[in-house]
Amino acid sequence: MRLQKNRWLIALSAICIHLSIGAAYAYSVYTIPLAENLGWTISSVTIAFTVMMTLGGASAAVFGRFVERSGPTKSAMIAAVLFGLGQAGSGVAVALDSLVMFILSYGLLSGIGLGIGYIAPVSTLVKWFPDRRGLATGMAVLGFGAGALITAPLAASLMESVGISTTFYILGGSYFLLMSLGAWYIAPPPKGWLPVGMKEKARISTRRVLQDLSSLTAKKAVVTKHFWMLWTIMLINTSAGIMMISVASPMAQTIGGLTAASAAVMVGLMGIFNGAGRIGWAAASDYLSRPVVYIIFFVIQLVAFITLPIISSAIIFQVLIFLVVSCYGGGFSNLPAFIADLFGTRELGAIHGYLLTTWSLGGLIGPTLVSQIYAFTGSYVPVFYVFIVLIAIALIISLFLKKDVRKIQKEQRDPQMATAGSLVSD
């Protein structure tokens, strides 16, 4: 009989994978060294990051069904090879002074590896934590956010001591090793498995055991109104968050009255709140429910975007920014659990991939809106008015989504209570 794996080690395996690919967010640490040492322009160097981020969301959608068919181990190993090779290949590109090769390595290879690696462990993690879906996915996505915090100082130190090319070789090999270790251990639970004590809890309350509203394939899920409601609110939440991240420093200086140094400190703290929001909001959703948490996101952001243009306190300005960024991070960490609640875990990876197209689109819409509006008006204030409308729309959709979820749960409650015992296995 095969020895059953520990679900907390499964979670650690997922974190290892997400920590590695999360290093992508530390890209800015390479920008100036590449420009100064190789003579590449800043805009040219930035292309590689843009390609990577675009392909991260796009490949998650394209390869979502492949991940479901192949399983987490094979998918994560492919991601490890692509991401690690892309990073190491970037070192070769630097050694050869080839910008095109650098974009293909860091942007293309690592971008595809990023997308596959992001979704590879998620559906498995949700299946191991049917009682704590939010916490489980929050831990993994926190790892994604924390990757940059670890990589940035490490990469900066390595470039000082061994050079840019060798830094990419070392980090590429390290990412491959860490992701391979995660891929080696991660596996879905045995069919019908439930954590110890969950059967007993089910006799008291069926809410956590029988919370899935349906069990749909990705093909069927994408034609439902609930899919597009969730897609729309994720797109708005992501666009608002990335918009804020992209112009946080100049916006804080022109509207919030912060100095350049204070704004730089604020940007650093935003990374912490982004990560804290991922684990904090995800854990809270296990108790408040996913629909309620998303409603809270948009209430917070609506208040923040109405208040930010008129606030005179630098401290309150920063607090509101931190809250918005925490909602951005929380949106990503709650998404896999929300998908499982609405559509089941049957093809969660594929559905998650389709919904992550909002990641790519949000990365385009948010910065584009703010840059265009600022170019036309010379002020960041009108940006808030545009997003107030968008966030109000998202809030209304969230309220309707919550209403639908409660209605379906109410319809299911009586038969669920009658058959709870038969649906929960040892």
PDB file of N, CA and C in Angstrom, residues 18-60:
ATOM      1  N   HIS A  18       6.058  28.216  -6.299  1.00  0.00           N
ATOM      2  CA  HIS A  18       5.636  29.616  -6.433  1.00  0.00           C
ATOM      3  C   HIS A  18       6.708  30.602  -5.978  1.00  0.00           C
ATOM      4  N   LEU A  19       7.520  30.223  -5.000  1.00  0.00           N
ATOM      5  CA  LEU A  19       8.635  31.079  -4.596  1.00  0.00           C
ATOM      6  C   LEU A  19       9.586  31.303  -5.762  1.00  0.00           C
ATOM      7  N   SER A  20       9.833  30.242  -6.518  1.00  0.00           N
ATOM      8  CA  SER A  20      10.773  30.320  -7.638  1.00  0.00           C
ATOM      9  C   SER A  20      10.250  31.210  -8.752  1.00  0.00           C
ATOM     10  N   ILE A  21       9.036  30.946  -9.208  1.00  0.00           N
ATOM     11  CA  ILE A  21       8.504  31.739 -10.321  1.00  0.00           C
ATOM     12  C   ILE A  21       8.172  33.166  -9.877  1.00  0.00           C
ATOM     13  N   GLY A  22       7.944  33.355  -8.569  1.00  0.00           N
ATOM     14  CA  GLY A  22       7.674  34.696  -8.050  1.00  0.00           C
ATOM     15  C   GLY A  22       8.874  35.616  -8.159  1.00  0.00           C
ATOM     16  N   ALA A  23      10.048  35.022  -8.397  1.00  0.00           N
ATOM     17  CA  ALA A  23      11.259  35.822  -8.578  1.00  0.00           C
ATOM     18  C   ALA A  23      11.139  36.746  -9.780  1.00  0.00           C
ATOM     19  N   ALA A  24      10.189  36.462 -10.656  1.00  0.00           N
ATOM     20  CA  ALA A  24       9.981  37.300 -11.838  1.00  0.00           C
ATOM     21  C   ALA A  24       9.716  38.754 -11.462  1.00  0.00           C
ATOM     22  N   TYR A  25       9.072  38.970 -10.314  1.00  0.00           N
ATOM     23  CA  TYR A  25       8.737  40.323  -9.892  1.00  0.00           C
ATOM     24  C   TYR A  25       9.948  41.117  -9.401  1.00  0.00           C
ATOM     25  N   ALA A  26      11.105  40.461  -9.312  1.00  0.00           N
ATOM     26  CA  ALA A  26      12.325  41.166  -8.901  1.00  0.00           C
ATOM     27  C   ALA A  26      13.086  41.687 -10.107  1.00  0.00           C
ATOM     28  N   TYR A  27      12.469  41.684 -11.262  1.00  0.00           N
ATOM     29  CA  TYR A  27      13.161  42.013 -12.519  1.00  0.00           C
ATOM     30  C   TYR A  27      13.817  43.388 -12.501  1.00  0.00           C
ATOM     31  N   SER A  28      13.208  44.340 -11.812  1.00  0.00           N
ATOM     32  CA  SER A  28      13.749  45.706 -11.833  1.00  0.00           C
ATOM     33  C   SER A  28      15.180  45.776 -11.311  1.00  0.00           C
ATOM     34  N   VAL A  29      15.604  44.787 -10.525  1.00  0.00           N
ATOM     35  CA  VAL A  29      16.959  44.798  -9.979  1.00  0.00           C
ATOM     36  C   VAL A  29      17.995  44.584 -11.085  1.00  0.00           C
ATOM     37  N   TYR A  30      17.571  44.001 -12.214  1.00  0.00           N
ATOM     38  CA  TYR A  30      18.494  43.759 -13.327  1.00  0.00           C
ATOM     39  C   TYR A  30      18.557  44.933 -14.310  1.00  0.00           C
ATOM     40  N   THR A  31      17.548  45.787 -14.288  1.00  0.00           N
ATOM     41  CA  THR A  31      17.382  46.793 -15.334  1.00  0.00           C
ATOM     42  C   THR A  31      18.601  47.697 -15.506  1.00  0.00           C
ATOM     43  N   ILE A  32      19.012  48.375 -14.454  1.00  0.00           N
ATOM     44  CA  ILE A  32      20.137  49.312 -14.547  1.00  0.00           C
ATOM     45  C   ILE A  32      21.464  48.595 -14.830  1.00  0.00           C
ATOM     46  N   PRO A  33      21.787  47.496 -14.132  1.00  0.00           N
ATOM     47  CA  PRO A  33      23.034  46.780 -14.455  1.00  0.00           C
ATOM     48  C   PRO A  33      23.117  46.350 -15.916  1.00  0.00           C
ATOM     49  N   LEU A  34      22.002  45.875 -16.482  1.00  0.00           N
ATOM     50  CA  LEU A  34      22.002  45.468 -17.886  1.00  0.00           C
ATOM     51  C   LEU A  34      22.233  46.676 -18.797  1.00  0.00           C
ATOM     52  N   ALA A  35      21.563  47.769 -18.492  1.00  0.00           N
ATOM     53  CA  ALA A  35      21.701  48.977 -19.315  1.00  0.00           C
ATOM     54  C   ALA A  35      23.116  49.552 -19.236  1.00  0.00           C
ATOM     55  N   GLU A  36      23.679  49.587 -18.033  1.00  0.00           N
ATOM     56  CA  GLU A  36      24.999  50.193 -17.853  1.00  0.00           C
ATOM     57  C   GLU A  36      26.124  49.322 -18.401  1.00  0.00           C
ATOM     58  N   ASN A  37      25.996  47.999 -18.230  1.00  0.00           N
ATOM     59  CA  ASN A  37      27.080  47.103 -18.634  1.00  0.00           C
ATOM     60  C   ASN A  37      27.042  46.712 -20.104  1.00  0.00           C
ATOM     61  N   LEU A  38      25.847  46.668 -20.688  1.00  0.00           N
ATOM     62  CA  LEU A  38      25.716  46.208 -22.061  1.00  0.00           C
ATOM     63  C   LEU A  38      25.324  47.316 -23.040  1.00  0.00           C
ATOM     64  N   GLY A  39      24.922  48.469 -22.496  1.00  0.00           N
ATOM     65  CA  GLY A  39      24.536  49.567 -23.362  1.00  0.00           C
ATOM     66  C   GLY A  39      23.134  49.443 -23.928  1.00  0.00           C
ATOM     67  N   TRP A  40      22.346  48.491 -23.411  1.00  0.00           N
ATOM     68  CA  TRP A  40      20.954  48.362 -23.835  1.00  0.00           C
ATOM     69  C   TRP A  40      20.148  49.497 -23.217  1.00  0.00           C
ATOM     70  N   THR A  41      19.146  49.988 -23.942  1.00  0.00           N
ATOM     71  CA  THR A  41      18.301  51.046 -23.391  1.00  0.00           C
ATOM     72  C   THR A  41      17.357  50.463 -22.345  1.00  0.00           C
ATOM     73  N   ILE A  42      16.907  51.298 -21.421  1.00  0.00           N
ATOM     74  CA  ILE A  42      15.978  50.855 -20.385  1.00  0.00           C
ATOM     75  C   ILE A  42      14.693  50.299 -21.011  1.00  0.00           C
ATOM     76  N   SER A  43      14.199  50.967 -22.044  1.00  0.00           N
ATOM     77  CA  SER A  43      12.961  50.507 -22.692  1.00  0.00           C
ATOM     78  C   SER A  43      13.154  49.144 -23.345  1.00  0.00           C
ATOM     79  N   SER A  44      14.343  48.909 -23.915  1.00  0.00           N
ATOM     80  CA  SER A  44      14.631  47.606 -24.533  1.00  0.00           C
ATOM     81  C   SER A  44      14.711  46.510 -23.481  1.00  0.00           C
ATOM     82  N   VAL A  45      15.351  46.819 -22.378  1.00  0.00           N
ATOM     83  CA  VAL A  45      15.475  45.841 -21.290  1.00  0.00           C
ATOM     84  C   VAL A  45      14.103  45.493 -20.728  1.00  0.00           C
ATOM     85  N   THR A  46      13.213  46.478 -20.670  1.00  0.00           N
ATOM     86  CA  THR A  46      11.876  46.276 -20.108  1.00  0.00           C
ATOM     87  C   THR A  46      11.016  45.352 -20.970  1.00  0.00           C
ATOM     88  N   ILE A  47      11.346  45.246 -22.259  1.00  0.00           N
ATOM     89  CA  ILE A  47      10.563  44.387 -23.162  1.00  0.00           C
ATOM     90  C   ILE A  47      10.525  42.955 -22.651  1.00  0.00           C
ATOM     91  N   ALA A  48      11.654  42.467 -22.156  1.00  0.00           N
ATOM     92  CA  ALA A  48      11.719  41.082 -21.674  1.00  0.00           C
ATOM     93  C   ALA A  48      10.721  40.844 -20.546  1.00  0.00           C
ATOM     94  N   PHE A  49      10.630  41.799 -19.625  1.00  0.00           N
ATOM     95  CA  PHE A  49       9.686  41.668 -18.509  1.00  0.00           C
ATOM     96  C   PHE A  49       8.245  41.730 -19.007  1.00  0.00           C
ATOM     97  N   THR A  50       7.976  42.630 -19.949  1.00  0.00           N
ATOM     98  CA  THR A  50       6.629  42.750 -20.501  1.00  0.00           C
ATOM     99  C   THR A  50       6.204  41.459 -21.180  1.00  0.00           C
ATOM    100  N   VAL A  51       7.121  40.869 -21.966  1.00  0.00           N
ATOM    101  CA  VAL A  51       6.825  39.598 -22.640  1.00  0.00           C
ATOM    102  C   VAL A  51       6.554  38.495 -21.624  1.00  0.00           C
ATOM    103  N   MET A  52       7.383  38.448 -20.577  1.00  0.00           N
ATOM    104  CA  MET A  52       7.207  37.423 -19.545  1.00  0.00           C
ATOM    105  C   MET A  52       5.852  37.542 -18.856  1.00  0.00           C
ATOM    106  N   MET A  53       5.478  38.749 -18.447  1.00  0.00           N
ATOM    107  CA  MET A  53       4.220  38.945 -17.743  1.00  0.00           C
ATOM    108  C   MET A  53       3.020  38.654 -18.650  1.00  0.00           C
ATOM    109  N   THR A  54       3.125  39.046 -19.909  1.00  0.00           N
ATOM    110  CA  THR A  54       2.031  38.783 -20.850  1.00  0.00           C
ATOM    111  C   THR A  54       1.866  37.287 -21.070  1.00  0.00           C
ATOM    112  N   LEU A  55       2.982  36.600 -21.280  1.00  0.00           N
ATOM    113  CA  LEU A  55       2.927  35.157 -21.514  1.00  0.00           C
ATOM    114  C   LEU A  55       2.570  34.390 -20.246  1.00  0.00           C
ATOM    115  N   GLY A  56       2.856  34.974 -19.072  1.00  0.00           N
ATOM    116  CA  GLY A  56       2.490  34.316 -17.825  1.00  0.00           C
ATOM    117  C   GLY A  56       0.996  34.067 -17.755  1.00  0.00           C
ATOM    118  N   GLY A  57       0.197  35.112 -17.997  1.00  0.00           N
ATOM    119  CA  GLY A  57      -1.257  34.956 -17.986  1.00  0.00           C
ATOM    120  C   GLY A  57      -1.766  34.179 -19.173  1.00  0.00           C
ATOM    121  N   ALA A  58      -1.195  34.437 -20.358  1.00  0.00           N
ATOM    122  CA  ALA A  58      -1.666  33.776 -21.576  1.00  0.00           C
ATOM    123  C   ALA A  58      -1.383  32.279 -21.552  1.00  0.00           C
ATOM    124  N   SER A  59      -0.197  31.886 -21.111  1.00  0.00           N
ATOM    125  CA  SER A  59       0.147  30.459 -21.091  1.00  0.00           C
ATOM    126  C   SER A  59      -0.642  29.708 -20.026  1.00  0.00           C
ATOM    127  N   ALA A  60      -1.014  30.400 -18.957  1.00  0.00           N
ATOM    128  CA  ALA A  60      -1.871  29.763 -17.951  1.00  0.00           C
ATOM    129  C   ALA A  60      -3.207  29.374 -18.567  1.00  0.00           C
TER     130      ALA A  60
END
